[in-house]
Amino acid sequence: MADLLTDAEFDTFRKVIYDESGITFSATNRSILDSRLKEKLREKHLDSVEEYYRLIKSNKEEMKLMLDSVTTNLTRFFRNQPHFDALIHYVIPHVIENKKKTGDNTIRIWCAGCSTGEEPYTVAMILADILQAPYKFQITASDISLKSLMVGQQGFYPDARISGIPQKYLERFFTRTDKGYQVKSTLMDTIKFDYHNLRHDSGMRGLDIVFCRNVLIYFDEPAQKATIDKFWNSMGPHSYLFIGHSESLFGMDTKFEFLKTDWACLYQKNI
């Protein structure tokens, strides 16, 4: 087997990955794609990338597993704390004010590109701590990586992964085990983990808050725009969008309004 994909093979896989997920592979991260595909060939006992390409094109589940293998899942609890400060001090109070006008007591949140679950569990801990009756919350956590979703669904994290969680939250929402920490069922029950490819409409509507942080950086501009438009359609009036601190909608033709709070910058659907 050749050490590297041929230019034609690289272009073929780059195109199918983009068409299926919106994820863009450039020449600078070609080696990542190469190594992931080599792992797949060994796993499937195949002799050529051409055989593997035929497999994923004829089998939707294999396509999902391939997309899973080429995604990067870097996350941690309370990653980028200023976003959560803005959630606590600005977003939730404003969402509740709007809820009072409608009589709807449920705050609906989507964590898109949730990876192994640290982000949705962080949001859940915060809301379980600060929300008071009659208000409650529902979180949908989605990702294109089935392996990552399984970690989130299981809710178990080894000692090295729980850094950053305040002690009061650790004691309230986790059970200590021999090998790490298990999220308690009361918190797990507030989150629905679900496979979703951002290339497609989620079907969700009326969301109050969407987190999609450090995902758009893997998309080119057309795929970013298509994703942002889908978020707009899924969100209700006076709702809020968090994207990664290194990401921006600047220069994009979008209906979202830029919002600068005392804690962090985000976007709002202000209708």
PDB file of C-alpha atoms in Angstrom:
ATOM      1  CA  MET A   1       0.000   0.000   0.000  1.00  0.00           C
ATOM      2  CA  ALA A   2       1.349   3.416  -0.904  1.00  0.00           C
ATOM      3  CA  ASP A   3       2.452   5.709   1.888  1.00  0.00           C
ATOM      4  CA  LEU A   4       0.118   8.462   0.739  1.00  0.00           C
ATOM      5  CA  LEU A   5      -3.150   8.799  -1.149  1.00  0.00           C
ATOM      6  CA  THR A   6      -2.691   9.682  -4.781  1.00  0.00           C
ATOM      7  CA  ASP A   7      -3.887  13.139  -5.768  1.00  0.00           C
ATOM      8  CA  ALA A   8      -6.898  11.598  -7.505  1.00  0.00           C
ATOM      9  CA  GLU A   9      -7.815   9.490  -4.463  1.00  0.00           C
ATOM     10  CA  PHE A  10      -7.434  12.470  -2.152  1.00  0.00           C
ATOM     11  CA  ASP A  11      -9.739  14.534  -4.357  1.00  0.00           C
ATOM     12  CA  THR A  12     -12.278  11.707  -4.505  1.00  0.00           C
ATOM     13  CA  PHE A  13     -12.488  11.280  -0.741  1.00  0.00           C
ATOM     14  CA  ARG A  14     -12.306  14.998  -0.081  1.00  0.00           C
ATOM     15  CA  LYS A  15     -15.327  15.472  -2.345  1.00  0.00           C
ATOM     16  CA  VAL A  16     -17.416  12.691  -0.831  1.00  0.00           C
ATOM     17  CA  ILE A  17     -16.676  13.903   2.710  1.00  0.00           C
ATOM     18  CA  TYR A  18     -17.637  17.447   1.738  1.00  0.00           C
ATOM     19  CA  ASP A  19     -20.800  16.350  -0.072  1.00  0.00           C
ATOM     20  CA  GLU A  20     -21.908  14.204   2.846  1.00  0.00           C
ATOM     21  CA  SER A  21     -20.971  16.432   5.778  1.00  0.00           C
ATOM     22  CA  GLY A  22     -19.720  19.858   4.679  1.00  0.00           C
ATOM     23  CA  ILE A  23     -16.333  19.123   6.266  1.00  0.00           C
ATOM     24  CA  THR A  24     -13.486  20.454   4.143  1.00  0.00           C
ATOM     25  CA  PHE A  25     -10.100  18.766   3.869  1.00  0.00           C
ATOM     26  CA  SER A  26      -7.320  20.932   2.467  1.00  0.00           C
ATOM     27  CA  ALA A  27      -3.797  20.061   1.438  1.00  0.00           C
ATOM     28  CA  THR A  28      -2.564  21.057   4.908  1.00  0.00           C
ATOM     29  CA  ASN A  29      -4.582  18.341   6.651  1.00  0.00           C
ATOM     30  CA  ARG A  30      -4.292  15.735   3.922  1.00  0.00           C
ATOM     31  CA  SER A  31      -2.080  13.569   6.149  1.00  0.00           C
ATOM     32  CA  ILE A  32      -4.913  13.288   8.690  1.00  0.00           C
ATOM     33  CA  LEU A  33      -7.286  11.957   6.054  1.00  0.00           C
ATOM     34  CA  ASP A  34      -4.587   9.623   4.788  1.00  0.00           C
ATOM     35  CA  SER A  35      -3.932   8.094   8.210  1.00  0.00           C
ATOM     36  CA  ARG A  36      -7.644   7.686   9.040  1.00  0.00           C
ATOM     37  CA  LEU A  37      -8.326   5.939   5.728  1.00  0.00           C
ATOM     38  CA  LYS A  38      -5.370   3.616   6.222  1.00  0.00           C
ATOM     39  CA  GLU A  39      -6.836   2.596   9.580  1.00  0.00           C
ATOM     40  CA  LYS A  40     -10.123   1.846   7.859  1.00  0.00           C
ATOM     41  CA  LEU A  41      -8.429  -0.333   5.224  1.00  0.00           C
ATOM     42  CA  ARG A  42      -6.707  -2.366   7.939  1.00  0.00           C
ATOM     43  CA  GLU A  43      -9.935  -2.641   9.911  1.00  0.00           C
ATOM     44  CA  LYS A  44     -11.920  -3.837   6.878  1.00  0.00           C
ATOM     45  CA  HIS A  45      -9.110  -6.026   5.484  1.00  0.00           C
ATOM     46  CA  LEU A  46      -9.215  -4.200   2.177  1.00  0.00           C
ATOM     47  CA  ASP A  47      -6.317  -3.816  -0.225  1.00  0.00           C
ATOM     48  CA  SER A  48      -7.101  -0.462  -1.824  1.00  0.00           C
ATOM     49  CA  VAL A  49      -8.848   2.827  -1.160  1.00  0.00           C
ATOM     50  CA  GLU A  50     -10.849   2.158  -4.303  1.00  0.00           C
ATOM     51  CA  GLU A  51     -12.427  -0.896  -2.636  1.00  0.00           C
ATOM     52  CA  TYR A  52     -13.166   1.142   0.473  1.00  0.00           C
ATOM     53  CA  TYR A  53     -14.726   3.914  -1.616  1.00  0.00           C
ATOM     54  CA  ARG A  54     -17.066   1.402  -3.249  1.00  0.00           C
ATOM     55  CA  LEU A  55     -17.995   0.109   0.205  1.00  0.00           C
ATOM     56  CA  ILE A  56     -18.966   3.482   1.661  1.00  0.00           C
ATOM     57  CA  LYS A  57     -20.880   4.468  -1.475  1.00  0.00           C
ATOM     58  CA  SER A  58     -22.971   1.293  -1.286  1.00  0.00           C
ATOM     59  CA  ASN A  59     -23.518   1.168   2.482  1.00  0.00           C
ATOM     60  CA  LYS A  60     -24.944   4.125   4.425  1.00  0.00           C
ATOM     61  CA  GLU A  61     -23.793   2.783   7.792  1.00  0.00           C
ATOM     62  CA  GLU A  62     -20.230   2.437   6.530  1.00  0.00           C
ATOM     63  CA  MET A  63     -20.457   6.015   5.263  1.00  0.00           C
ATOM     64  CA  LYS A  64     -21.444   7.162   8.771  1.00  0.00           C
ATOM     65  CA  LEU A  65     -18.523   5.241  10.280  1.00  0.00           C
ATOM     66  CA  MET A  66     -16.122   6.777   7.783  1.00  0.00           C
ATOM     67  CA  LEU A  67     -17.334  10.310   8.580  1.00  0.00           C
ATOM     68  CA  ASP A  68     -16.984   9.463  12.272  1.00  0.00           C
ATOM     69  CA  SER A  69     -13.371   8.420  11.738  1.00  0.00           C
ATOM     70  CA  VAL A  70     -12.298  11.644  10.012  1.00  0.00           C
ATOM     71  CA  THR A  71     -13.829  14.093  12.501  1.00  0.00           C
ATOM     72  CA  THR A  72     -11.850  15.703  15.303  1.00  0.00           C
ATOM     73  CA  ASN A  73     -13.402  15.603  18.775  1.00  0.00           C
ATOM     74  CA  LEU A  74     -11.637  18.001  21.114  1.00  0.00           C
ATOM     75  CA  THR A  75     -13.662  19.274  24.035  1.00  0.00           C
ATOM     76  CA  ARG A  76     -13.723  19.676  27.796  1.00  0.00           C
ATOM     77  CA  PHE A  77     -16.088  20.697  30.567  1.00  0.00           C
ATOM     78  CA  PHE A  78     -16.655  24.463  30.882  1.00  0.00           C
ATOM     79  CA  ARG A  79     -14.606  25.131  27.748  1.00  0.00           C
ATOM     80  CA  ASN A  80     -14.470  28.904  27.152  1.00  0.00           C
ATOM     81  CA  GLN A  81     -15.953  29.978  30.489  1.00  0.00           C
ATOM     82  CA  PRO A  82     -17.000  33.477  29.263  1.00  0.00           C
ATOM     83  CA  HIS A  83     -19.662  31.840  27.081  1.00  0.00           C
ATOM     84  CA  PHE A  84     -21.173  30.196  30.124  1.00  0.00           C
ATOM     85  CA  ASP A  85     -20.945  33.453  32.087  1.00  0.00           C
ATOM     86  CA  ALA A  86     -22.938  35.107  29.286  1.00  0.00           C
ATOM     87  CA  LEU A  87     -25.416  32.223  29.414  1.00  0.00           C
ATOM     88  CA  ILE A  88     -25.924  32.660  33.154  1.00  0.00           C
ATOM     89  CA  HIS A  89     -25.994  36.435  33.428  1.00  0.00           C
ATOM     90  CA  TYR A  90     -27.499  37.535  30.107  1.00  0.00           C
ATOM     91  CA  VAL A  91     -29.073  34.832  27.971  1.00  0.00           C
ATOM     92  CA  ILE A  92     -31.109  32.905  30.536  1.00  0.00           C
ATOM     93  CA  PRO A  93     -32.604  36.044  32.166  1.00  0.00           C
ATOM     94  CA  HIS A  94     -33.654  37.345  28.727  1.00  0.00           C
ATOM     95  CA  VAL A  95     -35.051  33.976  27.654  1.00  0.00           C
ATOM     96  CA  ILE A  96     -37.108  33.794  30.845  1.00  0.00           C
ATOM     97  CA  GLU A  97     -38.457  37.310  30.301  1.00  0.00           C
ATOM     98  CA  ASN A  98     -39.699  36.224  26.884  1.00  0.00           C
ATOM     99  CA  LYS A  99     -41.100  32.999  28.308  1.00  0.00           C
ATOM    100  CA  LYS A 100     -43.202  34.999  30.752  1.00  0.00           C
ATOM    101  CA  LYS A 101     -44.935  36.643  27.810  1.00  0.00           C
ATOM    102  CA  THR A 102     -45.822  33.341  26.154  1.00  0.00           C
ATOM    103  CA  GLY A 103     -46.552  31.130  29.155  1.00  0.00           C
ATOM    104  CA  ASP A 104     -44.085  28.531  27.861  1.00  0.00           C
ATOM    105  CA  ASN A 105     -41.972  27.313  30.788  1.00  0.00           C
ATOM    106  CA  THR A 106     -39.541  25.047  28.889  1.00  0.00           C
ATOM    107  CA  ILE A 107     -36.162  26.306  27.663  1.00  0.00           C
ATOM    108  CA  ARG A 108     -35.103  24.315  24.589  1.00  0.00           C
ATOM    109  CA  ILE A 109     -31.415  24.012  23.781  1.00  0.00           C
ATOM    110  CA  TRP A 110     -29.447  22.330  21.025  1.00  0.00           C
ATOM    111  CA  CYS A 111     -25.757  21.520  21.422  1.00  0.00           C
ATOM    112  CA  ALA A 112     -24.736  20.793  17.820  1.00  0.00           C
ATOM    113  CA  GLY A 113     -21.391  19.076  17.354  1.00  0.00           C
ATOM    114  CA  CYS A 114     -21.455  18.010  21.001  1.00  0.00           C
ATOM    115  CA  SER A 115     -18.562  15.535  20.691  1.00  0.00           C
ATOM    116  CA  THR A 116     -18.281  13.375  23.829  1.00  0.00           C
ATOM    117  CA  GLY A 117     -20.853  15.333  25.828  1.00  0.00           C
ATOM    118  CA  GLU A 118     -18.873  17.702  28.011  1.00  0.00           C
ATOM    119  CA  GLU A 119     -20.596  20.782  26.579  1.00  0.00           C
ATOM    120  CA  PRO A 120     -24.239  19.643  27.002  1.00  0.00           C
ATOM    121  CA  TYR A 121     -23.486  18.335  30.487  1.00  0.00           C
ATOM    122  CA  THR A 122     -21.911  21.694  31.352  1.00  0.00           C
ATOM    123  CA  VAL A 123     -25.037  23.522  30.133  1.00  0.00           C
ATOM    124  CA  ALA A 124     -27.262  21.067  31.998  1.00  0.00           C
ATOM    125  CA  MET A 125     -25.375  21.552  35.270  1.00  0.00           C
ATOM    126  CA  ILE A 126     -25.629  25.322  34.990  1.00  0.00           C
ATOM    127  CA  LEU A 127     -29.348  25.308  34.232  1.00  0.00           C
ATOM    128  CA  ALA A 128     -30.139  22.731  36.908  1.00  0.00           C
ATOM    129  CA  ASP A 129     -28.345  25.034  39.342  1.00  0.00           C
ATOM    130  CA  ILE A 130     -29.842  28.403  38.392  1.00  0.00           C
ATOM    131  CA  LEU A 131     -33.338  27.703  37.044  1.00  0.00           C
ATOM    132  CA  GLN A 132     -36.230  28.013  39.452  1.00  0.00           C
ATOM    133  CA  ALA A 133     -39.777  26.685  39.153  1.00  0.00           C
ATOM    134  CA  PRO A 134     -41.788  26.752  37.014  1.00  0.00           C
ATOM    135  CA  TYR A 135     -38.974  26.790  34.461  1.00  0.00           C
ATOM    136  CA  LYS A 136     -37.355  23.617  33.146  1.00  0.00           C
ATOM    137  CA  PHE A 137     -35.056  22.761  30.255  1.00  0.00           C
ATOM    138  CA  GLN A 138     -34.538  20.202  27.514  1.00  0.00           C
ATOM    139  CA  ILE A 139     -31.219  19.681  25.735  1.00  0.00           C
ATOM    140  CA  THR A 140     -30.658  17.911  22.434  1.00  0.00           C
ATOM    141  CA  ALA A 141     -26.999  17.022  21.917  1.00  0.00           C
ATOM    142  CA  SER A 142     -25.993  15.907  18.434  1.00  0.00           C
ATOM    143  CA  ASP A 143     -22.858  14.910  16.583  1.00  0.00           C
ATOM    144  CA  ILE A 144     -21.751  13.149  13.417  1.00  0.00           C
ATOM    145  CA  SER A 145     -19.471  10.868  15.459  1.00  0.00           C
ATOM    146  CA  LEU A 146     -21.270   7.775  16.748  1.00  0.00           C
ATOM    147  CA  LYS A 147     -18.330   6.883  18.994  1.00  0.00           C
ATOM    148  CA  SER A 148     -18.437  10.295  20.648  1.00  0.00           C
ATOM    149  CA  LEU A 149     -22.198  10.104  21.152  1.00  0.00           C
ATOM    150  CA  MET A 150     -21.792   6.766  22.911  1.00  0.00           C
ATOM    151  CA  VAL A 151     -19.416   8.367  25.421  1.00  0.00           C
ATOM    152  CA  GLY A 152     -21.931  11.146  26.052  1.00  0.00           C
ATOM    153  CA  GLN A 153     -24.818   8.710  26.437  1.00  0.00           C
ATOM    154  CA  GLN A 154     -22.871   6.633  28.936  1.00  0.00           C
ATOM    155  CA  GLY A 155     -21.958   9.734  30.941  1.00  0.00           C
ATOM    156  CA  PHE A 156     -18.753   8.282  32.370  1.00  0.00           C
ATOM    157  CA  TYR A 157     -15.537  10.332  32.427  1.00  0.00           C
ATOM    158  CA  PRO A 158     -12.120   9.288  33.784  1.00  0.00           C
ATOM    159  CA  ASP A 159     -10.365  11.497  36.312  1.00  0.00           C
ATOM    160  CA  ALA A 160      -8.312  13.301  33.655  1.00  0.00           C
ATOM    161  CA  ARG A 161     -11.455  14.473  31.848  1.00  0.00           C
ATOM    162  CA  ILE A 162     -13.279  16.169  34.736  1.00  0.00           C
ATOM    163  CA  SER A 163     -10.864  19.052  35.268  1.00  0.00           C
ATOM    164  CA  GLY A 164     -12.634  22.381  35.164  1.00  0.00           C
ATOM    165  CA  ILE A 165     -15.816  21.225  36.883  1.00  0.00           C
ATOM    166  CA  PRO A 166     -16.486  23.293  40.037  1.00  0.00           C
ATOM    167  CA  GLN A 167     -16.374  21.140  43.170  1.00  0.00           C
ATOM    168  CA  LYS A 168     -20.006  21.910  44.051  1.00  0.00           C
ATOM    169  CA  TYR A 169     -21.130  20.593  40.660  1.00  0.00           C
ATOM    170  CA  LEU A 170     -18.893  17.552  40.907  1.00  0.00           C
ATOM    171  CA  GLU A 171     -20.435  16.616  44.248  1.00  0.00           C
ATOM    172  CA  ARG A 172     -24.013  17.327  43.165  1.00  0.00           C
ATOM    173  CA  PHE A 173     -24.107  15.851  39.669  1.00  0.00           C
ATOM    174  CA  PHE A 174     -21.478  13.052  39.633  1.00  0.00           C
ATOM    175  CA  THR A 175     -20.898   9.788  41.456  1.00  0.00           C
ATOM    176  CA  ARG A 176     -17.289   8.864  42.185  1.00  0.00           C
ATOM    177  CA  THR A 177     -16.242   5.410  40.991  1.00  0.00           C
ATOM    178  CA  ASP A 178     -12.965   3.481  41.080  1.00  0.00           C
ATOM    179  CA  LYS A 179     -11.994   4.683  37.621  1.00  0.00           C
ATOM    180  CA  GLY A 180     -13.555   8.125  37.343  1.00  0.00           C
ATOM    181  CA  TYR A 181     -16.887   9.907  37.595  1.00  0.00           C
ATOM    182  CA  GLN A 182     -20.368   8.895  36.453  1.00  0.00           C
ATOM    183  CA  VAL A 183     -22.972  11.564  35.658  1.00  0.00           C
ATOM    184  CA  LYS A 184     -26.045  11.040  37.837  1.00  0.00           C
ATOM    185  CA  SER A 185     -29.213   9.905  36.094  1.00  0.00           C
ATOM    186  CA  THR A 186     -31.130  13.024  37.150  1.00  0.00           C
ATOM    187  CA  LEU A 187     -28.822  15.110  34.967  1.00  0.00           C
ATOM    188  CA  MET A 188     -28.506  12.537  32.176  1.00  0.00           C
ATOM    189  CA  ASP A 189     -32.298  12.506  31.829  1.00  0.00           C
ATOM    190  CA  THR A 190     -32.282  16.175  30.779  1.00  0.00           C
ATOM    191  CA  ILE A 191     -30.208  15.456  27.631  1.00  0.00           C
ATOM    192  CA  LYS A 192     -31.121  13.541  24.504  1.00  0.00           C
ATOM    193  CA  PHE A 193     -28.057  12.442  22.534  1.00  0.00           C
ATOM    194  CA  ASP A 194     -28.828  12.006  18.851  1.00  0.00           C
ATOM    195  CA  TYR A 195     -26.891  11.416  15.633  1.00  0.00           C
ATOM    196  CA  HIS A 196     -27.209  14.365  13.280  1.00  0.00           C
ATOM    197  CA  ASN A 197     -25.359  15.491  10.190  1.00  0.00           C
ATOM    198  CA  LEU A 198     -25.405  19.294   9.956  1.00  0.00           C
ATOM    199  CA  ARG A 199     -25.665  18.924   6.203  1.00  0.00           C
ATOM    200  CA  HIS A 200     -29.361  18.215   6.793  1.00  0.00           C
ATOM    201  CA  ASP A 201     -32.259  19.947   8.543  1.00  0.00           C
ATOM    202  CA  SER A 202     -32.590  18.805  12.142  1.00  0.00           C
ATOM    203  CA  GLY A 203     -36.371  19.061  12.095  1.00  0.00           C
ATOM    204  CA  MET A 204     -36.241  20.983  15.372  1.00  0.00           C
ATOM    205  CA  ARG A 205     -38.152  24.242  15.722  1.00  0.00           C
ATOM    206  CA  GLY A 206     -38.663  26.847  18.427  1.00  0.00           C
ATOM    207  CA  LEU A 207     -35.240  26.469  20.020  1.00  0.00           C
ATOM    208  CA  ASP A 208     -34.242  29.128  22.533  1.00  0.00           C
ATOM    209  CA  ILE A 209     -30.480  28.540  22.525  1.00  0.00           C
ATOM    210  CA  VAL A 210     -28.113  26.858  20.083  1.00  0.00           C
ATOM    211  CA  PHE A 211     -24.487  26.009  20.802  1.00  0.00           C
ATOM    212  CA  CYS A 212     -22.371  25.148  17.769  1.00  0.00           C
ATOM    213  CA  ARG A 213     -18.831  25.901  18.851  1.00  0.00           C
ATOM    214  CA  ASN A 214     -15.662  25.044  16.937  1.00  0.00           C
ATOM    215  CA  VAL A 215     -17.557  23.207  14.215  1.00  0.00           C
ATOM    216  CA  LEU A 216     -17.898  25.842  11.493  1.00  0.00           C
ATOM    217  CA  ILE A 217     -14.104  26.041  11.198  1.00  0.00           C
ATOM    218  CA  TYR A 218     -14.205  22.676   9.407  1.00  0.00           C
ATOM    219  CA  PHE A 219     -16.634  24.001   6.765  1.00  0.00           C
ATOM    220  CA  ASP A 220     -16.027  26.227   3.761  1.00  0.00           C
ATOM    221  CA  GLU A 221     -18.095  29.410   3.363  1.00  0.00           C
ATOM    222  CA  PRO A 222     -21.044  27.889   1.445  1.00  0.00           C
ATOM    223  CA  ALA A 223     -21.363  25.063   3.981  1.00  0.00           C
ATOM    224  CA  GLN A 224     -21.094  27.550   6.858  1.00  0.00           C
ATOM    225  CA  LYS A 225     -23.850  29.697   5.361  1.00  0.00           C
ATOM    226  CA  ALA A 226     -26.113  26.684   4.793  1.00  0.00           C
ATOM    227  CA  THR A 227     -25.589  25.540   8.388  1.00  0.00           C
ATOM    228  CA  ILE A 228     -26.267  28.975   9.857  1.00  0.00           C
ATOM    229  CA  ASP A 229     -29.469  29.261   7.812  1.00  0.00           C
ATOM    230  CA  LYS A 230     -30.612  25.903   9.178  1.00  0.00           C
ATOM    231  CA  PHE A 231     -29.965  27.136  12.711  1.00  0.00           C
ATOM    232  CA  TRP A 232     -32.078  30.223  12.002  1.00  0.00           C
ATOM    233  CA  ASN A 233     -34.965  28.048  10.854  1.00  0.00           C
ATOM    234  CA  SER A 234     -34.715  25.846  13.938  1.00  0.00           C
ATOM    235  CA  MET A 235     -34.746  28.738  16.421  1.00  0.00           C
ATOM    236  CA  GLY A 236     -37.679  30.584  17.916  1.00  0.00           C
ATOM    237  CA  PRO A 237     -38.171  34.332  18.379  1.00  0.00           C
ATOM    238  CA  HIS A 238     -35.644  36.131  20.618  1.00  0.00           C
ATOM    239  CA  SER A 239     -33.217  33.198  20.690  1.00  0.00           C
ATOM    240  CA  TYR A 240     -29.436  32.987  20.974  1.00  0.00           C
ATOM    241  CA  LEU A 241     -26.597  31.336  19.045  1.00  0.00           C
ATOM    242  CA  PHE A 242     -23.143  30.559  20.461  1.00  0.00           C
ATOM    243  CA  ILE A 243     -20.312  29.763  18.034  1.00  0.00           C
ATOM    244  CA  GLY A 244     -16.604  29.236  18.758  1.00  0.00           C
ATOM    245  CA  HIS A 245     -14.518  32.156  19.967  1.00  0.00           C
ATOM    246  CA  SER A 246     -12.365  31.881  16.824  1.00  0.00           C
ATOM    247  CA  GLU A 247     -15.426  31.727  14.549  1.00  0.00           C
ATOM    248  CA  SER A 248     -17.444  34.645  13.179  1.00  0.00           C
ATOM    249  CA  LEU A 249     -20.451  35.405  11.011  1.00  0.00           C
ATOM    250  CA  PHE A 250     -18.807  38.646   9.913  1.00  0.00           C
ATOM    251  CA  GLY A 251     -19.263  39.168   6.188  1.00  0.00           C
ATOM    252  CA  MET A 252     -21.851  36.405   5.941  1.00  0.00           C
ATOM    253  CA  ASP A 253     -25.302  37.191   4.570  1.00  0.00           C
ATOM    254  CA  THR A 254     -27.268  36.149   7.649  1.00  0.00           C
ATOM    255  CA  LYS A 255     -30.260  37.418   9.598  1.00  0.00           C
ATOM    256  CA  PHE A 256     -28.553  36.924  12.951  1.00  0.00           C
ATOM    257  CA  GLU A 257     -27.553  40.034  14.869  1.00  0.00           C
ATOM    258  CA  PHE A 258     -24.170  40.317  16.563  1.00  0.00           C
ATOM    259  CA  LEU A 259     -24.501  40.702  20.328  1.00  0.00           C
ATOM    260  CA  LYS A 260     -21.722  41.899  22.613  1.00  0.00           C
ATOM    261  CA  THR A 261     -22.405  41.291  26.292  1.00  0.00           C
ATOM    262  CA  ASP A 262     -20.221  42.104  29.299  1.00  0.00           C
ATOM    263  CA  TRP A 263     -19.026  38.488  29.282  1.00  0.00           C
ATOM    264  CA  ALA A 264     -18.808  37.241  25.702  1.00  0.00           C
ATOM    265  CA  CYS A 265     -19.931  37.867  22.131  1.00  0.00           C
ATOM    266  CA  LEU A 266     -22.696  35.803  20.559  1.00  0.00           C
ATOM    267  CA  TYR A 267     -25.557  36.131  18.084  1.00  0.00           C
ATOM    268  CA  GLN A 268     -29.282  36.581  18.440  1.00  0.00           C
ATOM    269  CA  LYS A 269     -32.414  36.002  16.418  1.00  0.00           C
ATOM    270  CA  ASN A 270     -34.129  39.158  17.486  1.00  0.00           C
ATOM    271  CA  ILE A 271     -37.657  38.755  16.107  1.00  0.00           C
TER     272      ILE A 271
END
